[in-house]
Amino acid sequence: MVGVCFWVFNIIFMINSSSAKTKDCPEVCSCLGTYVHCGSRKFETIPSNIPNWTTHLILQNNSIKKLTDVNWKHFSELKELILNKNNIASIPKDAFKYQTQLRILELNRNKLTVIEALTFKSLQHLSTLKLKRNKINELMDGSFYGLKKIDKLILDYNHLKVISKRWLYGLETLKQLSLSHNYINKIDADAWEDLSFNSLESIEADTFKNLGPLNLSNNKIWWTIEDANGVFQGLNDLEKFFLAGNKIKSINADAFVGLKNVTHLNLGNNNITSIQNNAFSEVPLLKELIINTTSLICDCNLRWFLDWLNLKQFKLQATVCAYPDWLRGQSLVEVTSNLTCDELPKPRLIEEPDPEIMALKGENITLNCRAMSSSLGAMTFLWKKDNIEIANPNVLVKSHTDPDGKSTETGSQLNLISVNHSDAGKYQCVVSNNYGTTYSQKSTISVLVYPAFIKSPKNVTVQAGETAKLECSANGEPVPEIAWHKDGGNDFPAARERRMQVMPLDDVFFIINAKPSDMGVYSCTAHNPAGMVMANASLVVQEKPSFAKSMEDKEFTAGEHVVLQCQANGLPKPTITWLKDGEAIVRTERHFFIHEDQLVIIVDSVQSDSGVYECHLNNSLGEETGRSRIIVKPNTYDTSNMMGIIIITVVCCAVLTSIIWVVIIYQTRKRMPPPVVQTELQEFPDLSDKARSAPDPDASLSRQHF
Ligand SMILES: *[C@@H]1O[C@H](CO)[C@@H](O)[C@H](O)[C@H]1NC(C)=O
Ligand SMILES: *[C@@H]1O[C@H](CO)[C@@H](O)[C@H](O)[C@H]1NC(C)=O
Ligand SMILES: *[C@@H]1O[C@H](CO)[C@@H](O)[C@H](O)[C@H]1NC(C)=O
Ligand SMILES: *[C@@H]1O[C@H](CO)[C@@H](O)[C@H](O)[C@H]1NC(C)=O
Ligand SMILES: *[C@@H]1O[C@H](CO)[C@@H](O)[C@H](O)[C@H]1NC(C)=O
Ligand SMILES: *[C@@H]1O[C@H](CO)[C@@H](O)[C@H](O)[C@H]1NC(C)=O
Ligand SMILES: *[C@@H]1O[C@H](CO)[C@@H](O)[C@H](O)[C@H]1NC(C)=O
Ligand SMILES: *[C@@H]1O[C@H](CO)[C@@H](O)[C@H](O)[C@H]1NC(C)=O
Ligand SMILES: *[C@@H]1O[C@H](CO)[C@@H](O)[C@H](O)[C@H]1NC(C)=O
Ligand SMILES: *[C@@H]1O[C@H](CO)[C@@H](O)[C@H](O)[C@H]1NC(C)=O
Ligand SMILES: *[C@@H]1O[C@H](CO)[C@@H](O)[C@H](O)[C@H]1NC(C)=O
Ligand SMILES: *[C@@H]1O[C@H](CO)[C@@H](O)[C@H](O)[C@H]1NC(C)=O
């Protein structure tokens, strides 16, 4: 009883409180509690009198063009905002800045074309975002960033072409992503990958962990399945995958790599002609497979598929052969005869473009593809650049049927006239006929531009100790590498001595405290695969004249050779002028100037050579003078007659010897009989004369006989 009373009381209270609010309900709208319905009222702008307590605002089916009609700041209570079926063409930046409570935002059937980056960044609680049936062709990088609780993102019936990590960025909590009926023809290889390449390193690889069914039906995803591989990597937990109606003709062996948990795969409404061996081996949990095609080539290449279908017990009744003739119209699963490969009706490439092509900007390039088929049906070529079909390719097609009518050969030549940077990319030709599609290898065209200098180094002259600047930069495609050489080599004295500063961004380098050893020819080369250019600049380091060794005062004796030295530094090399006592030295046969005037030699000096000698250095930067006082002393003996000295010495010695002998004889005579001595003396009558010229060895010998 008490409970019932309480309940009744509650209801009355609720009616009261809601009617209190209903009081401010705009006349043109209807309100229920905090729900405000303003739908189908032909509003062209959002009414300004919507109360600020509104939690659910329904504005659908009006003609609202702008979201800036009201001050959204007032609506901080909003939990649901329905704007379907209006004429909104853009969402201004920060439009929903204050709607942090918003759970549901519906913008279906408007005129949106672009979703700017970070448009929804404040909607941290939003769980549902519907953008169906707009004309969205571009989702900028990080369009949905900030939607931390997003569950459901509906983008069906727009004009999207690419599924890319760049706009999927930040959608970690997504459970349902719907993209059917767009123009998707490209799924970036890393689209589903984890977000660890961004700054969010803590997020696990299974970003789309709880992603429910992924509906990509009725797009143009054929390239992805036919040619690329591994694009679904990262969708590990995806269970249901719908790819119906995508014009897929053949299924690549690697098409479904990464879809380990897929149990339902719908490939219906694709006219599939061929399925490569083990194409479903990466989808081990598959329980339901839908393939309905009437175009299947039932040849030996499908034997595995038939076996696999039997193993899996899939009953693909609507998978019907178109080839060979005797199997046309038969369901594959009912084929009992052996599947054979007698002929090859699917196009077979016999020529395809080179994998790497380098072209100079402005050149013409042709890419050739030729294919053969055992079927006589027409083969059609198309060309892709970076996985997108080239809209109006400049092609030349040549076809030719074998005279015995057993095969066709068709070639397509793609002409790229005067290529520029925008032509660079990966090219591929795709050839199809009724029996299938064959993809050529990809040909990477690089468009190169010969390097050209923007700044080339200039000849520089600096004074020693100053800083020299050398600059060099070049443009080209790819951007050329800049290298420096000095005098053709890699030895930079300034680098060795850590006096070199390189400014990598400015293409400049500085030599600090320049020295003469830095002088030389500096060559800057700019190099890229197109070629190389070189520019030379000479660096000249100038130096004031100076003396490497100070000049010294010296003394000489007359007759000596006087050597005067003046070791000069300076660049340019200073001129040297010699002065004696203020007068220029006159060159005579006694005055020699050698070693570029750094040495003066005066031979056979005479006393008058004494004086103050000045060495005067002069170059464009200055002058310097050094002095040396030279004294030439007179000669005290005649050094010119050596023979005389020798003779005098010998004579002196002889005289001395004679005197000694005379003394000895005199002493001896006192003890010996005199006659013997007499005889001896008689044998040497002119002892003194002989000794004057040269000592007589015989004489001294005979004396020993004594
Ligand atoms: C949309 O509003 C118009 C009036 O503006 C109304 O006639 C029409 O029935 C409404 N359509 C829907 C689907 O509510
Ligand atoms: C709504 O506006 C009234 C007065 O303008 C103000 O007192 C009230 O706090 C506002 N409520 C909200 C939820 O902003
Ligand atoms: C997938 O999208 C297509 C086209 O919008 C639709 O017909 C189909 O029912 C959707 N499938 C699922 C399972 O939602
Ligand atoms: C497949 O899903 C199950 C649970 O549904 C999960 O435990 C498993 O890790 C998933 N497998 C892969 C490869 O992610
Ligand atoms: C193929 O399958 C799709 C989707 O399952 C279905 O809508 C369509 O009618 C089928 N087409 C044929 C020719 O069986
Ligand atoms: C598949 O092929 C059949 C006949 O060849 C054609 O009628 C049908 O439109 C094709 N379907 C698709 C989705 O291309
Ligand atoms: C089918 O042909 C292949 C090779 O031509 C042969 O190895 C295989 O045994 C044949 N199978 C049947 C069932 O005839
Ligand atoms: C490139 O082709 C155009 C048009 O065919 C021609 O006018 C031009 O001379 C060609 N240029 C070179 C570099 O061959
Ligand atoms: C390259 O050529 C295309 C058309 O041929 C032109 O639109 C584009 O501006 C050119 N780009 C450059 C960088 O010259
Ligand atoms: C630049 O100098 C190098 C040697 O240092 C020489 O081989 C080269 O020919 C010179 N180049 C130019 C353009 O003067
Ligand atoms: C730079 O110096 C070299 C010799 O060192 C000379 O041949 C050349 O002409 C000079 N260049 C300029 C632009 O003065
Ligand atoms: C020094 O050399 C300069 C030229 O380099 C010349 O003009 C000047 O007269 C010279 N001075 C003397 C004192 O020789």
Short mmCIF file of N, CA, C and O in Angstrom, two decimals, residues 4-106:
data_model
loop_
_atom_site.label_atom_id
_atom_site.label_comp_id
_atom_site.label_asym_id
_atom_site.label_seq_id
_atom_site.Cartn_x
_atom_site.Cartn_y
_atom_site.Cartn_z
N VAL A 4 2.52 1.61 -3.37
CA VAL A 4 1.65 2.17 -4.42
C VAL A 4 1.56 3.69 -4.26
O VAL A 4 1.68 4.43 -5.21
N CYS A 5 1.36 4.09 -2.96
CA CYS A 5 1.25 5.52 -2.69
C CYS A 5 2.51 6.26 -3.16
O CYS A 5 2.46 7.28 -3.80
N PHE A 6 3.61 5.65 -2.82
CA PHE A 6 4.89 6.25 -3.17
C PHE A 6 5.00 6.42 -4.68
O PHE A 6 5.41 7.44 -5.20
N TRP A 7 4.57 5.39 -5.38
CA TRP A 7 4.65 5.35 -6.83
C TRP A 7 3.78 6.46 -7.45
O TRP A 7 4.20 7.20 -8.32
N VAL A 8 2.52 6.54 -6.90
CA VAL A 8 1.60 7.57 -7.39
C VAL A 8 2.21 8.95 -7.15
O VAL A 8 2.24 9.81 -8.03
N PHE A 9 2.75 9.11 -5.94
CA PHE A 9 3.35 10.39 -5.58
C PHE A 9 4.47 10.76 -6.56
O PHE A 9 4.55 11.88 -7.04
N ASN A 10 5.21 9.75 -6.83
CA ASN A 10 6.32 9.93 -7.76
C ASN A 10 5.86 10.42 -9.12
O ASN A 10 6.44 11.32 -9.71
N ILE A 11 4.81 9.77 -9.64
CA ILE A 11 4.28 10.14 -10.96
C ILE A 11 3.82 11.59 -10.94
O ILE A 11 4.15 12.37 -11.82
N ILE A 12 3.09 11.94 -9.87
CA ILE A 12 2.59 13.31 -9.78
C ILE A 12 3.77 14.29 -9.76
O ILE A 12 3.79 15.28 -10.47
N PHE A 13 4.77 13.92 -9.00
CA PHE A 13 5.94 14.78 -8.90
C PHE A 13 6.59 14.98 -10.27
O PHE A 13 6.93 16.06 -10.67
N MET A 14 6.68 13.86 -10.99
CA MET A 14 7.32 13.92 -12.30
C MET A 14 6.53 14.81 -13.25
O MET A 14 7.09 15.60 -13.98
N ILE A 15 5.19 14.64 -13.24
CA ILE A 15 4.36 15.45 -14.13
C ILE A 15 4.54 16.92 -13.78
O ILE A 15 4.73 17.76 -14.64
N ASN A 16 4.54 17.20 -12.45
CA ASN A 16 4.72 18.57 -12.01
C ASN A 16 6.03 19.16 -12.50
O ASN A 16 6.05 20.22 -13.09
N SER A 17 7.08 18.38 -12.22
CA SER A 17 8.38 18.95 -12.55
C SER A 17 8.51 19.10 -14.06
O SER A 17 9.06 20.09 -14.53
N SER A 18 7.98 18.12 -14.81
CA SER A 18 8.13 18.25 -16.24
C SER A 18 7.24 19.38 -16.77
O SER A 18 7.64 20.10 -17.68
N SER A 19 6.09 19.57 -16.13
CA SER A 19 5.26 20.66 -16.64
C SER A 19 5.90 22.00 -16.31
O SER A 19 5.75 22.97 -17.05
N ALA A 20 6.66 22.00 -15.21
CA ALA A 20 7.37 23.24 -14.89
C ALA A 20 8.31 23.59 -16.02
O ALA A 20 8.40 24.75 -16.43
N LYS A 21 8.94 22.55 -16.52
CA LYS A 21 9.87 22.80 -17.62
C LYS A 21 9.11 23.11 -18.88
O LYS A 21 9.50 23.97 -19.67
N THR A 22 8.01 22.36 -19.08
CA THR A 22 7.25 22.54 -20.30
C THR A 22 6.82 23.99 -20.47
O THR A 22 6.60 24.45 -21.57
N LYS A 23 6.80 24.70 -19.34
CA LYS A 23 6.41 26.11 -19.42
C LYS A 23 7.28 26.90 -20.38
O LYS A 23 6.81 27.72 -21.13
N ASP A 24 8.62 26.60 -20.31
CA ASP A 24 9.48 27.38 -21.21
C ASP A 24 9.57 26.73 -22.59
O ASP A 24 10.42 27.08 -23.37
N CYS A 25 8.76 25.75 -22.84
CA CYS A 25 8.87 25.06 -24.14
C CYS A 25 8.53 26.05 -25.25
O CYS A 25 7.53 26.74 -25.20
N PRO A 26 9.39 26.14 -26.28
CA PRO A 26 9.08 27.06 -27.38
C PRO A 26 7.73 26.68 -28.00
O PRO A 26 7.45 25.49 -28.16
N GLU A 27 6.95 27.67 -28.34
CA GLU A 27 5.61 27.39 -28.87
C GLU A 27 5.64 26.49 -30.08
O GLU A 27 4.80 25.63 -30.26
N VAL A 28 6.62 26.72 -30.93
CA VAL A 28 6.67 25.97 -32.19
C VAL A 28 7.10 24.52 -31.99
O VAL A 28 6.97 23.71 -32.90
N CYS A 29 7.63 24.19 -30.83
CA CYS A 29 8.10 22.83 -30.59
C CYS A 29 7.17 22.15 -29.60
O CYS A 29 6.27 22.77 -29.04
N SER A 30 7.40 20.87 -29.39
CA SER A 30 6.67 20.22 -28.33
C SER A 30 7.69 19.61 -27.39
O SER A 30 8.76 19.17 -27.83
N CYS A 31 7.35 19.62 -26.10
CA CYS A 31 8.33 19.16 -25.14
C CYS A 31 7.73 18.04 -24.30
O CYS A 31 6.53 17.98 -24.06
N LEU A 32 8.56 17.16 -23.86
CA LEU A 32 8.15 16.11 -22.94
C LEU A 32 9.32 15.91 -22.01
O LEU A 32 10.39 15.45 -22.43
N GLY A 33 9.10 16.33 -20.77
CA GLY A 33 10.24 16.32 -19.86
C GLY A 33 11.32 17.20 -20.44
O GLY A 33 11.06 18.34 -20.84
N THR A 34 12.52 16.65 -20.51
CA THR A 34 13.60 17.44 -21.08
C THR A 34 13.81 17.14 -22.57
O THR A 34 14.80 17.51 -23.16
N TYR A 35 12.85 16.41 -23.16
CA TYR A 35 12.89 16.14 -24.59
C TYR A 35 12.25 17.30 -25.32
O TYR A 35 11.14 17.71 -24.96
N VAL A 36 12.90 17.83 -26.33
CA VAL A 36 12.30 18.93 -27.09
C VAL A 36 12.25 18.50 -28.55
O VAL A 36 13.27 18.20 -29.16
N HIS A 37 11.02 18.44 -29.06
CA HIS A 37 10.84 18.01 -30.44
C HIS A 37 10.57 19.20 -31.33
O HIS A 37 9.58 19.89 -31.15
N CYS A 38 11.44 19.47 -32.26
CA CYS A 38 11.23 20.58 -33.18
C CYS A 38 11.36 20.08 -34.60
O CYS A 38 11.86 20.78 -35.49
N GLY A 39 11.00 18.81 -34.84
CA GLY A 39 11.17 18.23 -36.16
C GLY A 39 10.07 18.65 -37.12
O GLY A 39 8.99 19.06 -36.71
N SER A 40 10.37 18.56 -38.42
CA SER A 40 9.40 18.83 -39.49
C SER A 40 8.69 20.17 -39.32
O SER A 40 7.48 20.26 -39.51
N ARG A 41 9.41 21.20 -38.95
CA ARG A 41 8.77 22.52 -38.74
C ARG A 41 9.21 23.53 -39.78
O ARG A 41 8.98 24.71 -39.65
N LYS A 42 9.91 23.08 -40.79
CA LYS A 42 10.40 23.96 -41.87
C LYS A 42 11.32 25.06 -41.34
O LYS A 42 11.45 26.13 -41.94
N PHE A 43 11.97 24.82 -40.21
CA PHE A 43 12.93 25.81 -39.71
C PHE A 43 14.09 25.95 -40.69
O PHE A 43 14.60 24.95 -41.20
N GLU A 44 14.47 27.19 -40.89
CA GLU A 44 15.70 27.38 -41.68
C GLU A 44 16.89 27.66 -40.77
O GLU A 44 18.03 27.56 -41.19
N THR A 45 16.55 28.09 -39.56
CA THR A 45 17.61 28.25 -38.57
C THR A 45 17.17 27.54 -37.30
O THR A 45 15.97 27.27 -37.12
N ILE A 46 18.06 27.26 -36.43
CA ILE A 46 17.71 26.61 -35.17
C ILE A 46 17.03 27.65 -34.29
O ILE A 46 17.58 28.75 -34.11
N PRO A 47 15.83 27.35 -33.78
CA PRO A 47 15.13 28.34 -32.96
C PRO A 47 16.01 28.78 -31.79
O PRO A 47 16.70 27.95 -31.19
N SER A 48 15.92 30.06 -31.47
CA SER A 48 16.85 30.58 -30.46
C SER A 48 16.32 30.37 -29.04
O SER A 48 17.07 30.48 -28.08
N ASN A 49 15.01 30.08 -28.94
CA ASN A 49 14.43 30.02 -27.59
C ASN A 49 14.35 28.59 -27.04
O ASN A 49 13.54 28.29 -26.18
N ILE A 50 15.17 27.73 -27.53
CA ILE A 50 15.18 26.37 -26.98
C ILE A 50 15.77 26.43 -25.56
O ILE A 50 16.82 27.05 -25.35
N PRO A 51 15.06 25.85 -24.60
CA PRO A 51 15.51 25.99 -23.21
C PRO A 51 16.84 25.30 -22.94
O PRO A 51 17.17 24.30 -23.58
N ASN A 52 17.52 25.83 -21.94
CA ASN A 52 18.87 25.32 -21.69
C ASN A 52 18.89 24.02 -20.91
O ASN A 52 19.92 23.40 -20.76
N TRP A 53 17.73 23.56 -20.47
CA TRP A 53 17.71 22.27 -19.76
C TRP A 53 17.47 21.09 -20.71
O TRP A 53 17.41 19.93 -20.30
N THR A 54 17.35 21.37 -21.98
CA THR A 54 17.07 20.32 -22.96
C THR A 54 18.16 19.23 -22.93
O THR A 54 19.35 19.54 -23.00
N THR A 55 17.72 18.00 -22.83
CA THR A 55 18.69 16.91 -22.92
C THR A 55 18.60 16.18 -24.26
O THR A 55 19.58 15.62 -24.73
N HIS A 56 17.40 16.17 -24.83
CA HIS A 56 17.23 15.49 -26.11
C HIS A 56 16.60 16.49 -27.07
O HIS A 56 15.49 16.96 -26.81
N LEU A 57 17.30 16.83 -28.11
CA LEU A 57 16.81 17.86 -29.03
C LEU A 57 16.65 17.24 -30.41
O LEU A 57 17.61 16.75 -31.01
N ILE A 58 15.40 17.24 -30.87
CA ILE A 58 15.13 16.63 -32.18
C ILE A 58 14.81 17.76 -33.16
O ILE A 58 13.86 18.49 -32.98
N LEU A 59 15.64 17.87 -34.16
CA LEU A 59 15.48 18.96 -35.12
C LEU A 59 15.39 18.39 -36.53
O LEU A 59 15.71 19.07 -37.51
N GLN A 60 14.99 17.15 -36.65
CA GLN A 60 15.11 16.55 -37.97
C GLN A 60 14.02 17.01 -38.93
O GLN A 60 13.01 17.55 -38.52
N ASN A 61 14.33 16.84 -40.22
CA ASN A 61 13.41 17.22 -41.28
C ASN A 61 13.05 18.70 -41.23
O ASN A 61 11.88 19.06 -41.21
N ASN A 62 14.08 19.55 -41.15
CA ASN A 62 13.88 20.99 -41.33
C ASN A 62 14.76 21.42 -42.49
O ASN A 62 15.17 20.58 -43.30
N SER A 63 15.03 22.69 -42.57
CA SER A 63 15.91 23.16 -43.65
C SER A 63 17.09 23.92 -43.06
O SER A 63 17.55 24.90 -43.63
N ILE A 64 17.50 23.47 -41.91
CA ILE A 64 18.59 24.16 -41.21
C ILE A 64 19.88 24.07 -42.03
O ILE A 64 20.24 23.00 -42.51
N LYS A 65 20.51 25.21 -42.20
CA LYS A 65 21.73 25.24 -43.01
C LYS A 65 22.99 25.32 -42.14
O LYS A 65 24.04 24.84 -42.52
N LYS A 66 22.82 26.01 -41.02
CA LYS A 66 24.03 26.26 -40.23
C LYS A 66 23.86 25.78 -38.80
O LYS A 66 22.78 25.84 -38.23
N LEU A 67 24.93 25.38 -38.23
CA LEU A 67 24.91 24.97 -36.83
C LEU A 67 25.23 26.14 -35.91
O LEU A 67 25.22 26.02 -34.70
N THR A 68 25.55 27.27 -36.52
CA THR A 68 25.96 28.42 -35.71
C THR A 68 24.79 29.35 -35.39
O THR A 68 24.99 30.44 -34.87
N ASP A 69 23.56 28.88 -35.68
CA ASP A 69 22.40 29.74 -35.42
C ASP A 69 22.16 29.98 -33.93
O ASP A 69 21.58 30.99 -33.54
N VAL A 70 22.53 29.02 -33.14
CA VAL A 70 22.28 29.19 -31.71
C VAL A 70 23.60 29.20 -30.96
O VAL A 70 24.63 28.82 -31.51
N ASN A 71 23.49 29.62 -29.72
CA ASN A 71 24.67 29.59 -28.87
C ASN A 71 24.72 28.23 -28.18
O ASN A 71 24.04 28.01 -27.18
N TRP A 72 25.51 27.34 -28.71
CA TRP A 72 25.55 25.97 -28.19
C TRP A 72 26.04 25.91 -26.75
O TRP A 72 25.83 24.93 -26.05
N LYS A 73 26.65 26.97 -26.35
CA LYS A 73 27.19 27.01 -25.00
C LYS A 73 26.09 26.75 -23.96
O LYS A 73 26.33 26.16 -22.91
N HIS A 74 24.84 27.21 -24.30
CA HIS A 74 23.72 27.03 -23.37
C HIS A 74 23.32 25.58 -23.20
O HIS A 74 22.66 25.24 -22.22
N PHE A 75 23.66 24.75 -24.16
CA PHE A 75 23.10 23.40 -24.13
C PHE A 75 24.10 22.38 -23.61
O PHE A 75 24.44 21.41 -24.26
N SER A 76 24.50 22.63 -22.41
CA SER A 76 25.50 21.73 -21.85
C SER A 76 24.87 20.44 -21.33
O SER A 76 25.58 19.50 -20.98
N GLU A 77 23.55 20.38 -21.28
CA GLU A 77 22.87 19.18 -20.77
C GLU A 77 22.57 18.17 -21.87
O GLU A 77 22.08 17.08 -21.58
N LEU A 78 22.78 18.58 -23.12
CA LEU A 78 22.34 17.73 -24.24
C LEU A 78 22.92 16.34 -24.20
O LEU A 78 24.14 16.17 -24.03
N LYS A 79 22.05 15.36 -24.37
CA LYS A 79 22.52 13.98 -24.45
C LYS A 79 22.28 13.41 -25.84
O LYS A 79 22.94 12.47 -26.27
N GLU A 80 21.30 13.98 -26.52
CA GLU A 80 20.98 13.46 -27.84
C GLU A 80 20.65 14.63 -28.74
O GLU A 80 19.88 15.53 -28.34
N LEU A 81 21.22 14.63 -29.91
CA LEU A 81 20.95 15.72 -30.84
C LEU A 81 20.70 15.10 -32.21
O LEU A 81 21.56 14.43 -32.78
N ILE A 82 19.46 15.31 -32.68
CA ILE A 82 19.09 14.69 -33.95
C ILE A 82 18.91 15.79 -34.98
O ILE A 82 18.03 16.65 -34.85
N LEU A 83 19.72 15.75 -35.98
CA LEU A 83 19.70 16.80 -37.00
C LEU A 83 19.53 16.19 -38.39
O LEU A 83 19.86 16.81 -39.40
N ASN A 84 19.01 14.97 -38.44
CA ASN A 84 18.86 14.30 -39.73
C ASN A 84 17.99 15.13 -40.67
O ASN A 84 17.12 15.87 -40.24
N LYS A 85 18.27 14.96 -41.95
CA LYS A 85 17.44 15.57 -42.99
C LYS A 85 17.36 17.09 -42.85
O LYS A 85 16.30 17.66 -42.60
N ASN A 86 18.49 17.73 -42.90
CA ASN A 86 18.55 19.19 -42.98
C ASN A 86 19.49 19.53 -44.13
O ASN A 86 19.79 18.68 -44.96
N ASN A 87 19.93 20.78 -44.15
CA ASN A 87 20.81 21.20 -45.25
C ASN A 87 22.19 21.61 -44.74
O ASN A 87 22.83 22.49 -45.31
N ILE A 88 22.61 20.99 -43.68
CA ILE A 88 23.89 21.38 -43.08
C ILE A 88 25.04 20.94 -43.99
O ILE A 88 25.15 19.77 -44.34
N ALA A 89 25.87 21.91 -44.36
CA ALA A 89 26.95 21.60 -45.30
C ALA A 89 28.31 21.51 -44.62
O ALA A 89 29.26 21.00 -45.20
N SER A 90 28.37 22.04 -43.42
CA SER A 90 29.67 21.91 -42.74
C SER A 90 29.48 21.97 -41.24
O SER A 90 28.49 22.52 -40.75
N ILE A 91 30.42 21.40 -40.54
CA ILE A 91 30.38 21.45 -39.08
C ILE A 91 31.51 22.36 -38.65
O ILE A 91 32.69 22.03 -38.86
N PRO A 92 31.17 23.52 -38.09
CA PRO A 92 32.25 24.44 -37.73
C PRO A 92 33.12 23.87 -36.63
O PRO A 92 32.67 23.02 -35.84
N LYS A 93 34.31 24.34 -36.63
CA LYS A 93 35.25 23.94 -35.60
C LYS A 93 34.65 24.30 -34.23
O LYS A 93 34.00 25.33 -34.08
N ASP A 94 34.81 23.47 -33.28
CA ASP A 94 34.33 23.72 -31.92
C ASP A 94 32.83 23.84 -31.80
O ASP A 94 32.32 24.35 -30.80
N ALA A 95 32.07 23.39 -32.81
CA ALA A 95 30.61 23.51 -32.74
C ALA A 95 30.09 22.83 -31.48
O ALA A 95 29.17 23.33 -30.84
N PHE A 96 30.64 21.71 -31.15
CA PHE A 96 30.09 20.94 -30.03
C PHE A 96 31.00 21.00 -28.79
O PHE A 96 31.04 20.09 -27.98
N LYS A 97 31.65 22.09 -28.69
CA LYS A 97 32.65 22.22 -27.62
C LYS A 97 32.05 21.98 -26.22
O LYS A 97 32.70 21.43 -25.35
N TYR A 98 30.79 22.43 -26.04
CA TYR A 98 30.21 22.37 -24.69
C TYR A 98 29.30 21.17 -24.48
O TYR A 98 28.71 21.00 -23.44
N GLN A 99 29.15 20.32 -25.50
CA GLN A 99 28.21 19.20 -25.39
C GLN A 99 28.93 17.95 -24.88
O GLN A 99 28.82 16.87 -25.47
N THR A 100 29.61 18.10 -23.79
CA THR A 100 30.42 16.98 -23.32
C THR A 100 29.57 15.81 -22.84
O THR A 100 30.08 14.71 -22.67
N GLN A 101 28.25 16.05 -22.62
CA GLN A 101 27.38 14.96 -22.18
C GLN A 101 26.76 14.19 -23.35
O GLN A 101 26.08 13.19 -23.14
N LEU A 102 26.95 14.71 -24.56
CA LEU A 102 26.25 14.14 -25.71
C LEU A 102 26.56 12.66 -25.91
O LEU A 102 27.72 12.26 -25.89
N ARG A 103 25.47 11.88 -26.08
CA ARG A 103 25.64 10.45 -26.30
C ARG A 103 25.37 10.07 -27.76
O ARG A 103 25.98 9.18 -28.30
N ILE A 104 24.38 10.78 -28.33
CA ILE A 104 23.97 10.41 -29.69
C ILE A 104 23.95 11.67 -30.55
O ILE A 104 23.37 12.69 -30.16
N LEU A 105 24.60 11.57 -31.68
CA LEU A 105 24.57 12.69 -32.62
C LEU A 105 24.24 12.12 -33.99
O LEU A 105 24.94 11.25 -34.50
N GLU A 106 23.13 12.60 -34.54
CA GLU A 106 22.73 12.10 -35.86
C GLU A 106 22.69 13.23 -36.85
O GLU A 106 22.04 14.25 -36.62
#
